[in-house]
Short mmCIF file of C-alpha atoms in Angstrom, two decimals:
data_model
loop_
_atom_site.label_atom_id
_atom_site.label_comp_id
_atom_site.label_asym_id
_atom_site.label_seq_id
_atom_site.Cartn_x
_atom_site.Cartn_y
_atom_site.Cartn_z
CA MET V 1 40.91 20.97 -22.47
CA ALA V 2 42.35 18.17 -24.42
CA TYR V 3 43.06 15.83 -21.51
CA ASN V 4 39.57 16.40 -20.21
CA LYS V 5 38.17 15.57 -23.89
CA SER V 6 40.48 12.35 -23.90
CA CYS V 7 38.99 11.32 -20.46
CA ILE V 8 35.57 11.84 -21.38
CA THR V 9 36.01 9.70 -24.59
CA ASN V 10 37.71 7.02 -22.67
CA GLU V 11 34.91 6.79 -20.26
CA SER V 12 32.48 6.89 -22.98
CA ASP V 13 34.08 4.11 -24.79
CA VAL V 14 34.16 2.17 -21.58
CA LEU V 15 30.46 2.67 -20.87
CA LYS V 16 29.36 1.84 -24.35
CA TRP V 17 31.48 -1.48 -24.05
CA VAL V 18 29.62 -2.21 -20.70
CA VAL V 19 26.22 -1.63 -22.29
CA HIS V 20 26.92 -3.58 -25.31
CA LYS V 21 28.09 -6.39 -23.03
CA GLU V 22 25.12 -6.41 -20.72
CA PHE V 23 22.75 -6.37 -23.54
CA GLY V 24 24.70 -9.02 -25.28
CA GLU V 25 24.19 -11.04 -22.10
CA LEU V 26 20.63 -10.49 -22.20
CA ARG V 27 20.00 -11.06 -25.93
CA ARG V 28 21.83 -14.47 -25.31
CA CYS V 29 19.50 -15.45 -22.58
CA LEU V 30 16.46 -14.36 -24.62
CA GLU V 31 17.87 -16.70 -27.87
CA LEU V 32 18.39 -19.52 -25.34
CA GLU V 33 14.64 -19.09 -24.17
CA GLU V 34 13.41 -18.72 -27.78
CA ALA V 35 15.13 -21.93 -28.57
CA SER V 36 13.65 -23.64 -25.73
CA PHE V 37 10.18 -22.55 -26.46
CA ILE V 38 10.74 -23.29 -30.31
CA GLN V 39 12.25 -26.80 -29.34
CA CYS V 40 9.12 -27.63 -27.18
CA VAL V 41 6.77 -26.58 -30.05
CA GLU V 42 8.57 -28.63 -32.65
CA SER V 43 8.93 -31.94 -30.20
CA THR V 44 5.24 -31.59 -29.46
CA ALA V 45 4.41 -31.22 -33.25
CA ALA V 46 6.78 -34.27 -33.93
CA GLY V 47 4.93 -36.16 -31.35
CA PHE V 48 1.43 -35.71 -33.08
CA PHE V 49 2.80 -36.08 -36.69
CA SER V 50 4.22 -39.43 -35.43
CA SER V 51 0.79 -40.32 -33.71
CA ILE V 52 -1.00 -39.16 -36.87
CA GLN V 53 1.01 -41.47 -38.94
CA ARG V 54 0.50 -44.35 -36.69
CA GLN V 55 -3.22 -43.84 -36.94
CA THR V 56 -2.78 -43.49 -40.62
CA ASP V 57 -1.20 -46.97 -41.00
CA ASP V 58 -3.71 -48.27 -38.81
CA LEU V 59 -6.39 -47.12 -40.85
CA THR V 60 -4.97 -48.20 -44.00
CA HIS V 61 -4.66 -51.81 -42.57
CA THR V 62 -8.24 -51.70 -41.66
CA LEU V 63 -9.36 -50.51 -44.61
CA ALA V 64 -7.45 -53.37 -46.62
CA LYS V 65 -9.05 -55.79 -44.20
CA PHE V 66 -12.65 -54.39 -45.07
CA LYS V 67 -11.96 -54.33 -48.80
CA GLU V 68 -10.91 -58.06 -48.70
CA ALA V 69 -14.10 -58.94 -46.82
CA GLU V 70 -15.99 -57.03 -49.42
CA GLY V 71 -14.37 -58.86 -52.14
CA THR V 72 -15.18 -62.23 -50.26
CA LEU V 73 -18.88 -61.33 -49.88
CA GLU V 74 -19.41 -60.35 -53.66
CA ALA V 75 -17.67 -63.81 -54.36
CA LEU V 76 -20.04 -65.40 -52.10
CA SER V 77 -23.11 -63.74 -53.61
CA ASN V 78 -22.80 -65.86 -56.49
CA ASP V 79 -22.65 -69.27 -54.65
CA SER V 80 -25.41 -71.46 -53.48
CA HIS V 81 -26.74 -71.68 -50.13
CA LEU V 82 -24.81 -74.95 -49.69
CA GLY V 83 -21.50 -73.17 -51.11
CA PHE V 84 -22.07 -70.38 -48.78
CA ILE V 85 -22.41 -72.56 -45.63
CA THR V 86 -19.73 -74.51 -46.59
CA LYS V 87 -17.19 -71.52 -46.67
CA TYR V 88 -18.77 -69.58 -44.10
CA GLY V 89 -16.75 -71.17 -41.24
CA TYR V 90 -13.50 -70.36 -43.14
CA ILE V 91 -14.47 -66.52 -43.73
CA ALA V 92 -16.29 -66.04 -40.57
CA PRO V 93 -13.17 -65.15 -38.33
CA ARG V 94 -12.35 -62.39 -40.70
CA PHE V 95 -15.70 -60.66 -40.27
CA ARG V 96 -15.30 -61.04 -36.64
CA GLU V 97 -11.52 -59.31 -36.83
CA CYS V 98 -12.92 -56.41 -38.95
CA GLN V 99 -15.97 -56.02 -36.33
CA GLN V 100 -13.26 -56.06 -33.48
CA ILE V 101 -10.97 -53.53 -35.46
CA GLN V 102 -13.93 -51.16 -35.98
CA GLN V 103 -15.14 -51.09 -32.49
CA ARG V 104 -11.66 -50.53 -31.16
CA GLU V 105 -10.66 -47.65 -33.70
CA GLU V 106 -14.12 -46.07 -33.07
CA LYS V 107 -12.46 -44.91 -29.82
CA THR V 108 -9.26 -44.20 -30.93
CA TYR V 109 -9.51 -41.78 -33.64
CA SER V 110 -10.40 -38.21 -32.47
CA SER V 111 -9.52 -34.81 -33.76
CA ILE V 112 -6.10 -33.53 -32.37
CA ASN V 113 -5.66 -30.22 -30.60
CA PHE V 114 -2.25 -29.12 -30.59
CA LYS V 115 -1.18 -28.01 -27.31
CA PRO V 116 2.49 -27.61 -26.65
CA GLY V 117 2.46 -27.33 -22.96
CA PHE V 118 2.19 -23.28 -22.80
CA ASN V 119 -0.21 -20.74 -23.81
CA HIS V 120 1.34 -18.40 -26.29
CA ASN V 121 -0.22 -15.34 -24.42
CA ASP V 122 1.94 -16.43 -21.61
CA ILE V 123 5.27 -16.42 -23.33
CA LYS V 124 6.46 -13.12 -22.13
CA ILE V 125 5.54 -13.56 -18.56
CA SER V 126 7.15 -16.99 -18.54
CA VAL V 127 10.44 -15.49 -19.98
CA TRP V 128 10.29 -12.64 -17.48
CA LYS V 129 10.27 -14.78 -14.66
CA ARG V 130 13.20 -16.92 -15.65
CA LEU V 131 15.16 -13.76 -16.35
CA HIS V 132 14.13 -12.12 -13.22
CA ARG V 133 16.76 -13.94 -11.21
CA LYS V 134 19.38 -13.09 -13.83
CA VAL V 135 18.75 -9.21 -13.47
CA LEU V 136 18.29 -8.88 -9.74
CA PRO V 137 21.26 -7.89 -7.95
CA ALA V 138 23.49 -10.73 -6.32
CA PRO V 139 22.38 -11.25 -2.72
CA GLU V 140 24.53 -9.13 -0.54
CA CYS V 141 27.04 -10.64 2.04
CA LEU V 142 24.92 -10.12 4.88
CA LYS V 143 25.90 -10.66 8.58
CA LEU V 144 23.66 -10.69 11.47
CA ASP V 145 24.03 -7.85 14.06
CA PRO V 146 24.99 -9.33 17.50
CA LEU V 147 24.02 -5.86 19.24
CA THR V 148 20.41 -6.31 18.08
CA ALA V 149 19.85 -10.10 18.95
CA HIS V 150 17.61 -10.86 21.75
CA PRO V 151 19.58 -12.37 24.78
CA MET V 152 18.18 -15.99 24.00
CA LEU V 153 19.39 -16.11 20.43
CA ASP V 154 22.88 -17.67 19.54
CA LEU V 155 24.66 -16.66 16.50
CA SER V 156 27.29 -18.80 14.83
CA LEU V 157 29.33 -19.47 11.70
CA GLY V 158 30.57 -15.67 11.49
CA ASP V 159 26.93 -14.35 12.49
CA THR V 160 25.39 -16.14 9.53
CA VAL V 161 23.18 -18.53 11.40
CA VAL V 162 21.11 -17.81 14.28
CA GLU V 163 18.93 -20.23 16.63
CA CYS V 164 17.06 -20.16 19.88
CA GLY V 165 19.52 -21.08 22.86
CA ALA V 166 18.57 -22.63 26.02
CA LEU V 167 19.73 -19.99 28.32
CA LEU V 168 19.15 -16.23 28.71
CA LYS V 169 22.51 -14.39 28.14
CA ARG V 170 23.45 -11.42 30.41
CA LEU V 171 23.98 -8.96 27.76
CA ALA V 172 24.23 -4.98 27.76
CA ASN V 173 20.53 -3.51 27.33
CA ASN V 174 21.73 -1.33 24.52
CA PRO V 175 18.98 0.44 22.48
CA GLU V 176 19.45 -1.64 19.47
CA ARG V 177 18.80 -4.88 21.14
CA PHE V 178 15.53 -6.69 21.11
CA SER V 179 14.26 -7.34 24.70
CA TYR V 180 10.79 -9.02 24.23
CA SER V 181 10.56 -10.71 20.73
CA TYR V 182 13.31 -13.37 19.47
CA CYS V 183 14.31 -11.14 16.88
CA VAL V 184 18.09 -10.10 15.19
CA LEU V 185 18.66 -7.53 12.43
CA ALA V 186 21.10 -7.43 9.49
CA SER V 187 22.28 -4.96 7.02
CA GLN V 188 20.23 -3.72 4.37
CA GLY V 189 20.00 -4.69 0.33
CA TYR V 190 18.54 -7.47 -1.59
CA TRP V 191 19.06 -10.67 0.29
CA GLU V 192 18.19 -14.48 0.64
CA VAL V 193 17.70 -16.48 3.77
CA TYR V 194 17.32 -20.26 4.49
CA VAL V 195 14.65 -21.19 6.65
CA GLY V 196 14.66 -24.91 6.15
CA ASP V 197 12.14 -27.03 8.06
CA LYS V 198 11.71 -24.55 10.72
CA PRO V 199 7.73 -24.54 11.34
CA LYS V 200 7.21 -21.15 12.55
CA TRP V 201 9.20 -17.96 11.55
CA HIS V 202 8.85 -14.15 10.49
CA LEU V 203 11.06 -12.39 8.03
CA GLY V 204 10.93 -9.02 6.56
CA LEU V 205 11.85 -5.27 7.09
CA ILE V 206 11.87 -2.92 10.08
CA LYS V 207 12.42 0.75 10.18
CA GLY V 208 15.55 1.82 12.20
CA THR V 209 13.36 3.92 14.38
CA ALA V 210 10.93 1.16 15.43
CA GLY V 211 10.94 0.13 19.14
CA ARG V 212 12.70 -3.12 20.24
CA LYS V 213 12.01 -3.55 23.72
CA ALA V 214 8.26 -4.23 23.69
CA LYS V 215 6.53 -6.93 21.80
CA LEU V 216 7.28 -6.76 18.27
CA PRO V 217 4.48 -4.82 16.31
CA LYS V 218 3.63 -6.78 12.98
CA SER V 219 2.13 -4.31 10.84
CA PRO V 220 3.26 -1.61 8.23
CA GLU V 221 1.63 1.03 10.27
CA SER V 222 4.12 0.17 12.99
CA ASP V 223 7.10 0.38 10.49
CA VAL V 224 7.52 -3.41 10.31
CA TRP V 225 6.82 -5.38 7.23
CA LEU V 226 6.58 -9.11 7.57
CA ILE V 227 5.75 -12.57 5.95
CA GLY V 228 5.69 -15.72 8.06
CA LEU V 229 5.00 -19.29 8.26
CA LYS V 230 2.96 -20.90 11.07
CA GLU V 231 1.81 -24.51 11.85
CA GLY V 232 4.60 -25.69 9.23
CA HIS V 233 2.25 -24.99 6.21
CA VAL V 234 0.35 -21.62 6.69
CA TYR V 235 2.07 -18.67 4.87
CA GLU V 236 0.87 -15.22 5.84
CA ALA V 237 1.64 -11.71 5.21
CA PHE V 238 1.20 -9.42 8.31
CA ALA V 239 -0.71 -6.71 6.33
CA SER V 240 -3.72 -4.84 7.65
CA PRO V 241 -5.78 -6.78 7.82
CA ARG V 242 -3.58 -10.11 7.69
CA VAL V 243 -3.45 -11.71 4.28
CA THR V 244 -3.17 -15.39 4.16
CA LEU V 245 -0.72 -16.19 1.34
CA PRO V 246 -1.33 -18.88 -1.33
CA LEU V 247 2.06 -20.82 -2.54
CA GLY V 248 1.90 -18.82 -6.88
CA GLY V 249 7.27 2.15 -4.20
CA ALA V 250 7.05 -1.68 -3.26
CA LEU V 251 8.70 -4.22 -1.08
CA THR V 252 8.47 -7.49 -2.46
CA PHE V 253 9.28 -11.26 -0.91
CA TYR V 254 10.43 -13.98 -3.43
CA ASN V 255 10.51 -17.88 -3.06
CA ALA V 256 14.05 -18.44 -4.27
CA ASP V 257 13.99 -22.38 -3.85
CA SER V 258 14.10 -22.57 -7.56
CA PRO V 259 17.53 -21.77 -9.31
CA ASP V 260 15.90 -20.85 -12.47
CA GLU V 261 12.76 -19.03 -11.26
CA LEU V 262 11.58 -16.53 -8.77
CA GLY V 263 7.95 -16.72 -7.40
CA VAL V 264 6.48 -13.77 -5.85
CA ILE V 265 5.26 -14.51 -2.42
CA TYR V 266 3.75 -11.14 -1.45
CA THR V 267 4.34 -7.31 -2.10
CA TYR V 268 3.78 -4.32 0.24
CA ASN V 269 2.85 -1.47 -1.68
CA THR V 270 4.71 1.23 0.45
CA GLU V 271 7.30 3.99 -0.08
CA LEU V 272 10.14 3.36 2.51
CA GLN V 273 11.58 6.29 4.03
CA GLY V 274 14.64 6.46 6.21
CA LYS V 275 16.70 3.41 7.18
CA VAL V 276 15.29 -0.10 7.06
CA TYR V 277 16.87 -3.39 8.05
CA PRO V 278 16.26 -6.97 7.22
CA LEU V 279 14.42 -8.50 10.33
CA PHE V 280 14.44 -12.26 11.35
CA ASP V 281 12.00 -13.21 14.08
CA LEU V 282 12.61 -16.96 15.12
CA CYS V 283 9.70 -17.05 17.14
CA TRP V 284 9.91 -19.03 20.53
CA HIS V 285 11.41 -22.49 20.04
CA GLU V 286 8.51 -24.14 21.79
CA ARG V 287 10.55 -26.64 23.86
CA GLY V 288 12.26 -27.85 20.74
CA ALA V 289 9.39 -27.97 18.14
CA ASN V 290 10.77 -25.02 16.67
CA LYS V 291 14.37 -25.37 17.30
CA HIS V 292 15.68 -25.26 13.60
CA PRO V 293 17.99 -22.21 13.08
CA ILE V 294 17.72 -19.57 10.27
CA SER V 295 20.94 -19.03 8.08
CA LEU V 296 22.03 -16.35 5.55
CA PRO V 297 23.39 -18.30 2.33
CA GLN V 298 26.73 -16.54 1.48
CA PRO V 299 27.47 -15.65 -2.24
CA HIS V 300 29.88 -17.84 -4.03
CA LYS V 301 33.14 -16.09 -4.76
CA ASP V 302 34.23 -16.43 -8.32
CA LYS V 303 37.63 -18.29 -8.43
#
């Protein structure tokens, strides 16, 4: 009993330490985000203060010019016509300068709206997006499965890169292998894939029981959940009906190009049952136009 009690106490202490550590890291991240927003506000405010000060100095200078002109006019009001005409050539440039300043400043001075570059209502969602990558599990060390690869596909670099080959290989027609569509599977989990400049591709998940010998059915009703690119710029989700995507239980695809932020590409609202596998459809290489490979980035190991 005493031994069991001691073990429970030790495990409890370790778990509490882990909880404190994880929440401490989240708090530090939030503090950094808070400092970033505060710095943005203060920097914007300082810029406005500097602008207001410059405008105030300009107005003070302009007012001094007008007061000087006003004093000159008062002095001239007591002069004779001959005296006024004699002095006009001397004071006329001052009046023209005041008039030019007035015309110029009428376009410059306006009310200032304080806009720091973000909406205060969006702070939570902005911070959530930046923290999303930090709290997601690290991508698993995926390997492509040669037993599932179409005979036209070439795997390399330890089964982490795949591209369309030039020849149809004579391989065993095992049940796992794709025979029609240019596809290959990997293991399950959270993962990232690099498509590079490839103008046409499909990525997603496929249920383990889905057929692989006929043309790949591209719909959730067929236990295949895909997103893709065509013509080099049109992104689409293979839902029913098909959804053209803007580039801005659930299965979510993210744009992981940015190291600090994950952009949601598309979410399938579905409850996945049974085994599912990452699916990579390279599409036909189209005589070289779509020859670019697809690769699986490997997690960096801590030294």
